[in-house]
mmCIF file of N, CA and C in Angstrom:
data_model
loop_
_atom_site.group_PDB
_atom_site.id
_atom_site.type_symbol
_atom_site.label_atom_id
_atom_site.label_comp_id
_atom_site.label_asym_id
_atom_site.label_seq_id
_atom_site.Cartn_x
_atom_site.Cartn_y
_atom_site.Cartn_z
ATOM 1 N N LYS A 16 102.385 78.609 95.019
ATOM 2 C CA LYS A 16 103.478 78.125 94.669
ATOM 3 C C LYS A 16 104.553 78.576 95.561
ATOM 4 N N ILE A 17 105.508 77.516 95.896
ATOM 5 C CA ILE A 17 106.683 77.756 96.721
ATOM 6 C C ILE A 17 107.967 77.913 95.654
ATOM 7 N N TYR A 18 108.802 79.099 96.213
ATOM 8 C CA TYR A 18 110.139 79.340 95.531
ATOM 9 C C TYR A 18 111.218 79.356 96.595
ATOM 10 N N ASP A 19 112.203 78.860 96.221
ATOM 11 C CA ASP A 19 113.509 79.290 97.031
ATOM 12 C C ASP A 19 114.275 80.269 96.507
ATOM 13 N N LEU A 20 114.145 81.395 97.289
ATOM 14 C CA LEU A 20 114.697 82.744 96.785
ATOM 15 C C LEU A 20 116.132 83.082 97.281
ATOM 16 N N THR A 21 116.677 81.976 97.977
ATOM 17 C CA THR A 21 117.964 82.111 98.558
ATOM 18 C C THR A 21 118.998 82.766 97.511
ATOM 19 N N LYS A 22 118.976 82.128 96.381
ATOM 20 C CA LYS A 22 119.926 82.454 95.345
ATOM 21 C C LYS A 22 119.821 83.845 94.721
ATOM 22 N N LEU A 23 118.570 84.568 94.889
ATOM 23 C CA LEU A 23 118.175 85.779 94.575
ATOM 24 C C LEU A 23 118.580 86.866 95.451
ATOM 25 N N LEU A 24 118.876 86.600 96.695
ATOM 26 C CA LEU A 24 119.230 87.570 97.683
ATOM 27 C C LEU A 24 120.301 88.623 97.489
ATOM 28 N N GLU A 25 121.469 87.865 96.927
ATOM 29 C CA GLU A 25 122.639 88.670 96.643
ATOM 30 C C GLU A 25 122.623 89.314 95.322
ATOM 31 N N ASN A 26 121.802 88.852 94.476
ATOM 32 C CA ASN A 26 121.973 89.539 93.025
ATOM 33 C C ASN A 26 120.875 90.306 92.618
ATOM 34 N N ARG A 27 119.992 90.651 93.514
ATOM 35 C CA ARG A 27 118.710 91.521 93.350
ATOM 36 C C ARG A 27 118.964 92.856 93.277
ATOM 37 N N PRO A 28 118.783 93.283 92.006
ATOM 38 C CA PRO A 28 119.202 94.964 91.925
ATOM 39 C C PRO A 28 118.720 95.976 92.935
ATOM 40 N N SER A 29 117.404 95.780 93.478
ATOM 41 C CA SER A 29 116.793 96.445 94.276
ATOM 42 C C SER A 29 117.064 96.233 95.801
ATOM 43 N N GLY A 30 117.829 95.376 95.983
ATOM 44 C CA GLY A 30 118.327 94.718 97.500
ATOM 45 C C GLY A 30 117.330 93.711 97.832
ATOM 46 N N ASP A 31 117.791 92.923 99.000
ATOM 47 C CA ASP A 31 117.013 91.918 99.418
ATOM 48 C C ASP A 31 115.876 92.088 100.542
ATOM 49 N N ASN A 32 115.574 93.464 100.782
ATOM 50 C CA ASN A 32 114.656 93.834 101.596
ATOM 51 C C ASN A 32 113.226 93.226 101.196
ATOM 52 N N VAL A 33 113.016 93.406 100.187
ATOM 53 C CA VAL A 33 111.541 93.185 99.667
ATOM 54 C C VAL A 33 111.399 91.702 99.613
ATOM 55 N N LEU A 34 112.395 90.842 99.384
ATOM 56 C CA LEU A 34 112.229 89.395 99.240
ATOM 57 C C LEU A 34 112.401 88.993 100.805
ATOM 58 N N LEU A 35 113.230 89.557 101.807
ATOM 59 C CA LEU A 35 113.037 89.175 103.302
ATOM 60 C C LEU A 35 111.746 89.246 103.784
ATOM 61 N N SER A 36 111.213 90.567 103.508
ATOM 62 C CA SER A 36 109.742 90.849 103.884
ATOM 63 C C SER A 36 108.647 90.205 103.580
ATOM 64 N N ALA A 37 108.819 89.361 102.376
ATOM 65 C CA ALA A 37 107.954 88.528 101.775
ATOM 66 C C ALA A 37 107.899 86.944 102.215
ATOM 67 N N ILE A 38 108.876 86.625 103.097
ATOM 68 C CA ILE A 38 109.064 85.223 103.484
ATOM 69 C C ILE A 38 107.762 84.778 104.285
ATOM 70 N N GLY A 39 107.337 83.600 103.600
ATOM 71 C CA GLY A 39 106.122 82.949 104.287
ATOM 72 C C GLY A 39 104.981 83.610 104.113
ATOM 73 N N LYS A 40 104.943 84.312 102.847
ATOM 74 C CA LYS A 40 103.528 85.068 102.769
ATOM 75 C C LYS A 40 103.242 84.683 101.184
ATOM 76 N N ASP A 41 102.005 85.065 100.950
ATOM 77 C CA ASP A 41 101.472 84.959 99.600
ATOM 78 C C ASP A 41 101.678 86.238 98.847
ATOM 79 N N THR A 42 102.653 86.391 97.874
ATOM 80 C CA THR A 42 102.977 87.531 97.297
ATOM 81 C C THR A 42 102.665 87.573 95.810
ATOM 82 N N SER A 43 101.640 86.532 95.549
ATOM 83 C CA SER A 43 101.473 86.469 94.029
ATOM 84 C C SER A 43 100.802 87.935 93.523
ATOM 85 N N ALA A 44 99.915 88.548 94.038
ATOM 86 C CA ALA A 44 99.382 89.732 93.665
ATOM 87 C C ALA A 44 100.462 90.877 93.406
ATOM 88 N N ASP A 45 101.264 90.954 94.513
ATOM 89 C CA ASP A 45 102.441 91.891 94.610
ATOM 90 C C ASP A 45 103.637 91.703 93.525
ATOM 91 N N PHE A 46 103.666 90.338 93.220
ATOM 92 C CA PHE A 46 104.485 90.089 91.965
ATOM 93 C C PHE A 46 104.046 90.476 90.499
ATOM 94 N N LYS A 47 102.865 90.294 90.516
ATOM 95 C CA LYS A 47 102.011 90.629 89.230
ATOM 96 C C LYS A 47 102.062 92.139 89.075
ATOM 97 N N ASP A 48 101.775 93.008 90.355
ATOM 98 C CA ASP A 48 101.762 94.308 90.233
ATOM 99 C C ASP A 48 102.860 94.976 89.704
ATOM 100 N N VAL A 49 104.252 94.515 90.165
ATOM 101 C CA VAL A 49 105.338 95.077 89.727
ATOM 102 C C VAL A 49 105.811 95.170 88.203
ATOM 103 N N GLY A 50 105.105 94.063 87.774
ATOM 104 C CA GLY A 50 105.343 93.932 86.128
ATOM 105 C C GLY A 50 106.762 93.390 85.801
ATOM 106 N N HIS A 51 107.104 92.214 86.246
ATOM 107 C CA HIS A 51 108.557 91.774 86.164
ATOM 108 C C HIS A 51 108.706 91.324 84.582
ATOM 109 N N SER A 52 109.953 91.235 84.201
ATOM 110 C CA SER A 52 110.323 90.914 82.850
ATOM 111 C C SER A 52 110.279 89.541 82.492
ATOM 112 N N SER A 53 110.336 89.084 81.253
ATOM 113 C CA SER A 53 110.338 87.616 80.995
ATOM 114 C C SER A 53 111.450 86.960 81.417
ATOM 115 N N ASN A 54 112.612 87.606 81.681
ATOM 116 C CA ASN A 54 113.755 87.109 82.172
ATOM 117 C C ASN A 54 113.554 86.556 83.747
ATOM 118 N N THR A 55 112.870 87.481 84.419
ATOM 119 C CA THR A 55 112.529 87.355 85.716
ATOM 120 C C THR A 55 111.576 86.004 85.971
ATOM 121 N N ARG A 56 110.724 85.926 84.976
ATOM 122 C CA ARG A 56 109.767 84.728 84.934
ATOM 123 C C ARG A 56 110.473 83.610 84.765
ATOM 124 N N ALA A 57 111.512 83.617 83.902
ATOM 125 C CA ALA A 57 112.155 82.499 83.449
ATOM 126 C C ALA A 57 113.144 81.975 84.745
ATOM 127 N N VAL A 58 113.660 83.028 85.552
ATOM 128 C CA VAL A 58 114.272 82.487 86.774
ATOM 129 C C VAL A 58 113.458 82.055 87.773
ATOM 130 N N MET A 59 112.000 82.632 87.794
ATOM 131 C CA MET A 59 111.043 82.054 88.966
ATOM 132 C C MET A 59 110.784 80.576 88.388
ATOM 133 N N ASP A 60 110.981 80.208 87.086
ATOM 134 C CA ASP A 60 110.783 78.531 86.768
ATOM 135 C C ASP A 60 111.879 77.907 87.329
ATOM 136 N N LYS A 61 113.041 78.328 87.293
ATOM 137 C CA LYS A 61 114.350 77.576 87.733
ATOM 138 C C LYS A 61 114.230 77.304 89.205
ATOM 139 N N ILE A 62 113.736 78.388 90.094
ATOM 140 C CA ILE A 62 113.736 78.159 91.504
ATOM 141 C C ILE A 62 112.489 77.828 92.106
ATOM 142 N N TYR A 63 111.601 77.506 91.297
ATOM 143 C CA TYR A 63 110.107 76.953 91.847
ATOM 144 C C TYR A 63 110.458 75.491 92.557
ATOM 145 N N VAL A 64 109.720 75.388 93.752
ATOM 146 C CA VAL A 64 110.061 74.213 94.587
ATOM 147 C C VAL A 64 108.837 73.271 94.468
ATOM 148 N N GLY A 65 107.775 73.901 94.495
ATOM 149 C CA GLY A 65 106.444 73.083 94.418
ATOM 150 C C GLY A 65 105.156 73.773 95.033
ATOM 151 N N ASP A 66 104.231 73.081 95.282
ATOM 152 C CA ASP A 66 102.915 73.878 95.556
ATOM 153 C C ASP A 66 102.492 73.595 96.853
ATOM 154 N N ILE A 67 101.754 74.637 97.647
ATOM 155 C CA ILE A 67 101.569 74.255 98.975
ATOM 156 C C ILE A 67 100.297 73.589 98.951
ATOM 157 N N ASP A 68 99.932 72.580 99.935
ATOM 158 C CA ASP A 68 98.948 71.733 100.042
ATOM 159 C C ASP A 68 98.086 72.489 101.080
ATOM 160 N N VAL A 69 97.074 72.958 100.484
ATOM 161 C CA VAL A 69 96.141 73.978 101.138
ATOM 162 C C VAL A 69 95.340 73.315 102.310
ATOM 163 N N ALA A 70 95.470 72.041 102.554
ATOM 164 C CA ALA A 70 94.909 71.399 103.535
ATOM 165 C C ALA A 70 95.720 71.599 104.979
ATOM 166 N N THR A 71 96.924 72.022 104.694
ATOM 167 C CA THR A 71 97.930 72.335 105.891
ATOM 168 C C THR A 71 97.758 73.683 106.310
ATOM 169 N N ILE A 72 97.300 74.504 105.478
ATOM 170 C CA ILE A 72 97.138 75.924 105.933
ATOM 171 C C ILE A 72 96.081 76.227 107.183
ATOM 172 N N LEU A 73 96.622 76.743 108.161
ATOM 173 C CA LEU A 73 95.898 77.048 109.419
ATOM 174 C C LEU A 73 94.769 78.282 108.913
ATOM 175 N N SER A 74 93.635 78.100 109.666
ATOM 176 C CA SER A 74 92.502 79.087 109.542
ATOM 177 C C SER A 74 92.917 80.146 110.480
ATOM 178 N N LYS A 75 92.570 81.408 109.922
ATOM 179 C CA LYS A 75 92.931 82.432 110.889
ATOM 180 C C LYS A 75 91.961 82.392 112.019
ATOM 181 N N VAL A 76 92.680 82.816 113.297
ATOM 182 C CA VAL A 76 91.866 82.809 114.461
ATOM 183 C C VAL A 76 91.975 84.285 114.897
ATOM 184 N N GLU A 77 90.481 84.544 115.387
ATOM 185 C CA GLU A 77 90.566 86.067 115.761
ATOM 186 C C GLU A 77 91.179 86.088 117.154
ATOM 187 N N TYR A 78 91.736 87.221 117.345
ATOM 188 C CA TYR A 78 92.551 87.585 118.593
ATOM 189 C C TYR A 78 91.614 88.044 119.635
ATOM 190 N N LYS A 79 91.539 87.404 120.688
ATOM 191 C CA LYS A 79 90.700 87.909 121.992
ATOM 192 C C LYS A 79 91.765 88.286 123.043
ATOM 193 N N PRO A 80 91.807 89.407 123.475
ATOM 194 C CA PRO A 80 92.676 89.711 124.532
ATOM 195 C C PRO A 80 92.146 89.140 125.916
ATOM 196 N N PRO A 81 93.142 88.775 126.606
ATOM 197 C CA PRO A 81 92.617 88.238 128.061
ATOM 198 C C PRO A 81 91.967 89.177 128.833
ATOM 199 N N LYS A 82 90.934 88.563 129.535
ATOM 200 C CA LYS A 82 90.109 89.361 130.400
ATOM 201 C C LYS A 82 90.954 89.796 131.424
ATOM 202 N N GLN A 83 90.822 91.290 131.817
ATOM 203 C CA GLN A 83 91.355 91.831 132.963
ATOM 204 C C GLN A 83 90.480 92.687 133.934
ATOM 205 N N PRO A 84 90.867 92.738 135.045
ATOM 206 C CA PRO A 84 89.788 93.531 135.809
ATOM 207 C C PRO A 84 89.770 94.907 135.112
ATOM 208 N N HIS A 85 88.653 95.461 135.389
ATOM 209 C CA HIS A 85 88.521 97.076 134.988
ATOM 210 C C HIS A 85 89.435 97.943 135.830
ATOM 211 N N TYR A 86 90.014 98.833 135.092
ATOM 212 C CA TYR A 86 90.955 99.683 135.503
ATOM 213 C C TYR A 86 90.195 100.922 136.179
ATOM 214 N N ASN A 87 90.561 101.147 137.538
ATOM 215 C CA ASN A 87 89.934 102.287 138.222
ATOM 216 C C ASN A 87 91.029 103.174 138.632
ATOM 217 N N HIS A 88 91.029 104.286 137.907
ATOM 218 C CA HIS A 88 91.913 105.479 138.162
ATOM 219 C C HIS A 88 91.867 105.890 139.564
ATOM 220 N N ASP A 89 90.839 105.745 140.059
ATOM 221 C CA ASP A 89 90.635 106.646 141.515
ATOM 222 C C ASP A 89 91.459 105.460 142.523
ATOM 223 N N LYS A 90 91.583 104.476 142.336
ATOM 224 C CA LYS A 90 92.260 103.540 143.400
ATOM 225 C C LYS A 90 93.702 103.325 143.080
ATOM 226 N N THR A 91 94.323 104.078 142.297
ATOM 227 C CA THR A 91 95.715 103.975 142.071
ATOM 228 C C THR A 91 96.594 104.790 142.867
ATOM 229 N N PRO A 92 97.918 104.439 143.021
ATOM 230 C CA PRO A 92 98.693 105.185 143.892
ATOM 231 C C PRO A 92 98.960 106.607 143.606
ATOM 232 N N GLY A 93 98.955 106.634 142.305
ATOM 233 C CA GLY A 93 99.104 108.136 141.764
ATOM 234 C C GLY A 93 98.087 109.033 142.134
ATOM 235 N N PHE A 94 96.848 108.628 142.092
ATOM 236 C CA PHE A 94 95.739 109.114 142.630
ATOM 237 C C PHE A 94 95.555 109.634 144.065
ATOM 238 N N ILE A 95 96.328 108.791 144.746
ATOM 239 C CA ILE A 95 96.413 108.951 146.125
ATOM 240 C C ILE A 95 97.221 110.094 146.543
ATOM 241 N N ILE A 96 98.423 110.102 145.750
ATOM 242 C CA ILE A 96 99.459 110.995 145.885
ATOM 243 C C ILE A 96 98.923 112.679 145.576
ATOM 244 N N LYS A 97 98.225 112.580 144.486
ATOM 245 C CA LYS A 97 97.623 113.726 143.960
ATOM 246 C C LYS A 97 96.684 114.131 145.085
ATOM 247 N N VAL A 98 96.024 113.458 145.698
ATOM 248 C CA VAL A 98 95.031 113.918 146.716
ATOM 249 C C VAL A 98 95.904 114.447 148.022
ATOM 250 N N PHE A 99 96.951 113.648 148.333
ATOM 251 C CA PHE A 99 97.634 114.197 149.483
ATOM 252 C C PHE A 99 98.588 115.498 149.039
ATOM 253 N N GLN A 100 98.841 115.615 147.853
ATOM 254 C CA GLN A 100 99.379 116.984 147.252
ATOM 255 C C GLN A 100 98.317 118.226 147.414
ATOM 256 N N PHE A 101 97.345 117.764 147.373
ATOM 257 C CA PHE A 101 96.280 118.823 147.670
ATOM 258 C C PHE A 101 95.783 119.089 149.001
ATOM 259 N N LEU A 102 95.645 118.170 149.894
ATOM 260 C CA LEU A 102 95.085 118.213 151.033
ATOM 261 C C LEU A 102 96.296 118.392 152.129
ATOM 262 N N VAL A 103 97.471 118.154 151.935
ATOM 263 C CA VAL A 103 98.577 118.453 153.100
ATOM 264 C C VAL A 103 98.823 119.936 152.921
ATOM 265 N N PRO A 104 98.676 120.707 152.007
ATOM 266 C CA PRO A 104 98.993 122.178 152.017
ATOM 267 C C PRO A 104 97.832 122.741 152.778
ATOM 268 N N LEU A 105 96.646 122.317 152.436
ATOM 269 C CA LEU A 105 95.471 122.842 153.157
ATOM 270 C C LEU A 105 95.271 122.582 154.394
ATOM 271 N N LEU A 106 95.859 121.202 154.909
ATOM 272 C CA LEU A 106 95.899 121.095 156.440
ATOM 273 C C LEU A 106 96.883 122.055 157.075
ATOM 274 N N ILE A 107 97.982 122.101 156.468
ATOM 275 C CA ILE A 107 99.072 122.959 157.120
ATOM 276 C C ILE A 107 98.552 124.442 157.147
ATOM 277 N N LEU A 108 97.935 125.034 156.025
ATOM 278 C CA LEU A 108 97.312 126.250 156.140
ATOM 279 C C LEU A 108 96.344 126.582 157.186
ATOM 280 N N GLY A 109 95.539 125.523 157.319
ATOM 281 C CA GLY A 109 94.475 125.372 158.262
ATOM 282 C C GLY A 109 95.166 125.592 159.768
ATOM 283 N N PHE A 110 96.020 124.737 159.942
ATOM 284 C CA PHE A 110 96.909 124.658 161.270
ATOM 285 C C PHE A 110 97.281 126.307 161.487
ATOM 286 N N ILE A 111 98.078 126.804 160.533
ATOM 287 C CA ILE A 111 98.587 127.976 160.649
ATOM 288 C C ILE A 111 97.575 129.182 161.323
ATOM 289 N N VAL A 112 96.495 129.164 160.495
ATOM 290 C CA VAL A 112 95.223 130.117 160.472
ATOM 291 C C VAL A 112 94.641 129.739 161.836
ATOM 292 N N GLY A 113 94.597 128.647 162.324
ATOM 293 C CA GLY A 113 94.023 128.126 163.661
ATOM 294 C C GLY A 113 94.957 128.596 164.656
ATOM 295 N N LEU A 114 96.265 128.573 164.597
ATOM 296 C CA LEU A 114 97.345 129.071 165.428
ATOM 297 C C LEU A 114 97.037 130.635 165.571
ATOM 298 N N CYS A 115 97.005 131.297 164.544
ATOM 299 C CA CYS A 115 96.848 132.763 164.699
ATOM 300 C C CYS A 115 95.588 133.109 165.146
ATOM 301 N N PHE A 116 94.652 132.543 164.985
ATOM 302 C CA PHE A 116 93.227 132.827 165.585
ATOM 303 C C PHE A 116 93.298 132.495 167.013
ATOM 304 N N LEU A 117 93.918 131.490 167.278
ATOM 305 C CA LEU A 117 94.124 131.032 168.651
ATOM 306 C C LEU A 117 95.233 132.120 169.557
ATOM 307 N N HIS A 118 95.953 132.524 168.765
ATOM 308 C CA HIS A 118 96.912 133.430 169.512
ATOM 309 C C HIS A 118 96.220 135.064 169.711
ATOM 310 N N GLN A 119 95.369 135.557 168.603
ATOM 311 C CA GLN A 119 94.593 136.646 168.906
ATOM 312 C C GLN A 119 93.604 136.704 169.989
ATOM 313 N N VAL A 120 92.837 135.499 170.134
ATOM 314 C CA VAL A 120 91.959 135.176 171.382
ATOM 315 C C VAL A 120 92.770 135.278 172.580
ATOM 316 N N ILE A 121 94.015 134.729 172.732
ATOM 317 C CA ILE A 121 94.531 134.652 173.984
ATOM 318 C C ILE A 121 94.952 136.041 174.298
ATOM 319 N N ILE A 122 95.406 136.769 173.433
ATOM 320 C CA ILE A 122 95.941 138.191 173.456
ATOM 321 C C ILE A 122 95.110 139.150 173.548
#
């Protein structure tokens, strides 16, 4: 069933959030679970618009994410930076040790 709830948005005691979150959805079970009064059911009869033509309802389509190339963390710029952060100090230390060794050999 389809209802025009626009008249109820301003006068609803618990606010309009519940109604706004239900737009375009089947809320039959939710409505029954709350246990509305006979007055509310009378109002529902007044705002009734019609029934949904079930032939126009789209079938659910399973979402399939687009295929993307496999992520290889070893080839990212961040990985290269980490390698250089490790190798550059080692190369500097090796250079200094080499200079010290060369200096002792010469003296």
